[in-house]
C-alpha cells in the first residue's frame, strides 16, 4: 500500500501560508502530522502571471496550434524560447520558496517518513486558486520519487453520497461539444476502442438533451471534449455552435449523476480550473482538467496515453502521471505541455481504479473448457514443486526448515515432568563446598546413598580422564558391583582413561555422552543412540558403541521385561516401538552426516524434564526416598561456573537436562505411547509439497473463474494467508503425533504457484 502526503496551505501569497503536513498509508489515518509556514511570495505569483501571459500569446491554443514545423516562423520560435525561459524561472522561484527555513522541518519530516521507492499520492489542499495553478510537478522534492503524482483540493469537502458499484461494463457519457477548429473525432475513436466500456456519445447536443441524459441512467465517467474556459470562478463549456453554459446551469442534473455513482469527470478542453471548482462543490470524487488552454494535439495525446494506462489497471494518479510525463516528448512543438493536466480530488474518496468500475462476467469470455486451464494449473504446480524440491535437496532451505520445526515444537501443549527420572546436580553452592572436580570419595558416597533406595539405573554424567583422590577404590568398587551403574567417556579420549578405575571399568557399563549440534546454529535437535565400530570422529579413541541415554533406558526397560534389539534396517526397537534413524536426507535435513544411529530428539514440552535435587541434599538426606525408588538417576554438574550449556529449540539447557530429555523420550515412547519424531520419505515429501502447490494454484484459479472476480491483491493475500494458516495448523497437528512434515517448502510452493496463476490470462467457460 502506498503513502498519502497531504499539504494544507491556509493563507495567500501576500501574507504567507500556514502549512500542515500529514503523512500516512493510503486508506488509514495519518501517522504523522506537523505544522510550519511558508513566507509571503508575491514574486512567485508574478512570475506565474508572466509565464502564463507568454504561454497564451503563443497562438490561439484552444486545441488549435498547428503541429507542422514548416508553418513555425522565426517569431513563434522566439516566443517558444521565451516561454521555456520563463518556465525555468518560475520553477526556480517555486523551489526557492519551498526551501524557506520556516518550511524546512516539514520537508525533512517528509524525507524521513516517505521512501523514494514508495508509491506516493500528494494532495495540495488550499482555498487559494493561484496555488492550484502552480506547476507542482516541478518541485525538486518530488523529483526524488518515481511513483509520485499531485492532486489538488479545497480545504472544505464532503464525501459523495454513493461509492462506486461494479457493472459488467464501465458506463461513459461522452459530450463532444463545439468542435470548430479542433478534431474531437480523435477523442471519440479512443473512447470507442476502450475495452470493457460502453460509451454514449452526445455530439454538439442541445442543453435539454444533455440534461435528460443525466437523469435517465447512472454514469461512471463523464467526458467532455470541445471548447471551454474559466470566467472568474466559474467554468463555461460550449455545447454546439450557438449554445454554451456553466456547470451551475446543470447543477441538479450533475447532483443526480453524483448521487447515482458518477466517479470521474474528464474535461479534455481548455482552461478547466473553473470547471473543476464547480464540480468540487458537487462533491464529485475525481476530476481531470487542463490548467491552461490546451493544443488540440496535446489533448488527443493525453487522452490516448491516459486511457491506455488507466484501462490496463494502473491507479488513477499513476495513469495521469504516465500520460502527463509522456507529453514531454511533444514539448519542442508545444512548450510546457506536461504542465497542463491536473487532478482535482475529493479527500474523502480513495483514488479510482478502472477495476473498481468494471466487473467482467462469463459472457465476456470465450467459450473455452475450464479443463484446458486446469491443465495449465497442474503443469505449473509440477514445475514449481520440482524447483522447490531441487533447491531443498541442495540444502538451501535447511536453516528455515529447522527454524520452523523449532517453532512448531515450542507451540505444542505443556507436558508434566517425567516421574521416572531424577536429576541430581552439583550446583554452584555444592562446588564451593565440595570443590571441583568432585572427588571420587564424594561420588562414591553419593552413589551409595542413592543405592540404598533401589533406583532402576544410575548414570554418572561426569567425565573423568584420571582418578580424583581420595576415594578412587570406593568409586571403582561401586562401578564393579552395581550393574545398573553407568558412566561416560568422550569421543576424544581413550577408554582406559575414560573413567576413574581405568582397566577395571566394565565395557557394558561405559557409554558416550557427546551431543550432536547442528552446524548452522549449534542447536541440539538430534542425538546418537549408538555408533558404528569405527568412531564418528577419526580422532576418537572412545570405543564404546552405546550412548549414555541408551544404556540407562536399556536398564530401566530390561527390568520390566521389555525386549530391546536392532531391526534389519539398523533401527533400534524397544518392544514394539521402532526409533527411525536419520539418513542424509531426512525431514528438513539435507546432506546430513548420518553415520551412526542418530535419531531426532523429541523434547518433553515442560520447563523441567524431571524432579531435581542437589548433590548436597542427597548426601545430607534432605530428599524424598520415593524420588529415587525404581527411577533412572542422572548425576551431573549444574554449577553455572562450569561450561556445559547447549542451545535447544526451547532454551539453553545444561547437558544433564538434555540427557534427561533423551532418556525420557525413549521411556515415554515405549511406556506412554508418546511417538518418536518421524518423517516422510523423499517421494512422500515431494507429494506433500505438490499437493500444496496444486492447492494454491486451484484456489487462485477458482477465485477468478468461478466467482468472476478480478485479480485484486487483497483477495490474493487473503486466500494465500488462509491457506498458509491451514498448512501451518496441519503441520502442527501432525507434529503432535510425531510427524515432521515439510512446512517451508510447501509454503513456498503454495505462494509461487498461487502468484503465478494469479497473473496468467486464462480463457474460461462461457455460461
XYZ file of C-alpha atoms in Angstrom, residues 35 39 118 175-176 261 292 364 378 412 460 474 481 483 491 547 550 571 579 637 654 671 673 685 708 721:
26
model
C 2.771 22.377 11.089
C 6.591 33.072 3.777
C 7.140 4.005 -2.418
C -20.057 15.002 -24.702
C -18.461 16.157 -27.935
C -22.429 6.883 -8.672
C -4.376 26.361 -19.264
C -17.353 -11.515 -21.825
C -1.381 -28.723 -12.996
C 2.977 -27.929 21.500
C 27.138 -40.554 36.131
C 35.492 -46.918 46.537
C 29.417 -54.178 41.965
C 25.367 -53.497 37.058
C 34.992 -39.483 21.740
C 25.113 -43.711 24.264
C 20.565 -45.811 25.614
C 16.970 -49.131 13.692
C 13.187 -45.420 16.552
C 27.307 -30.787 37.343
C 22.611 -27.956 30.846
C 5.579 -46.968 28.085
C 2.824 -44.340 23.556
C 7.810 -35.040 0.905
C -15.962 -13.864 -11.791
C -2.977 -16.231 4.115
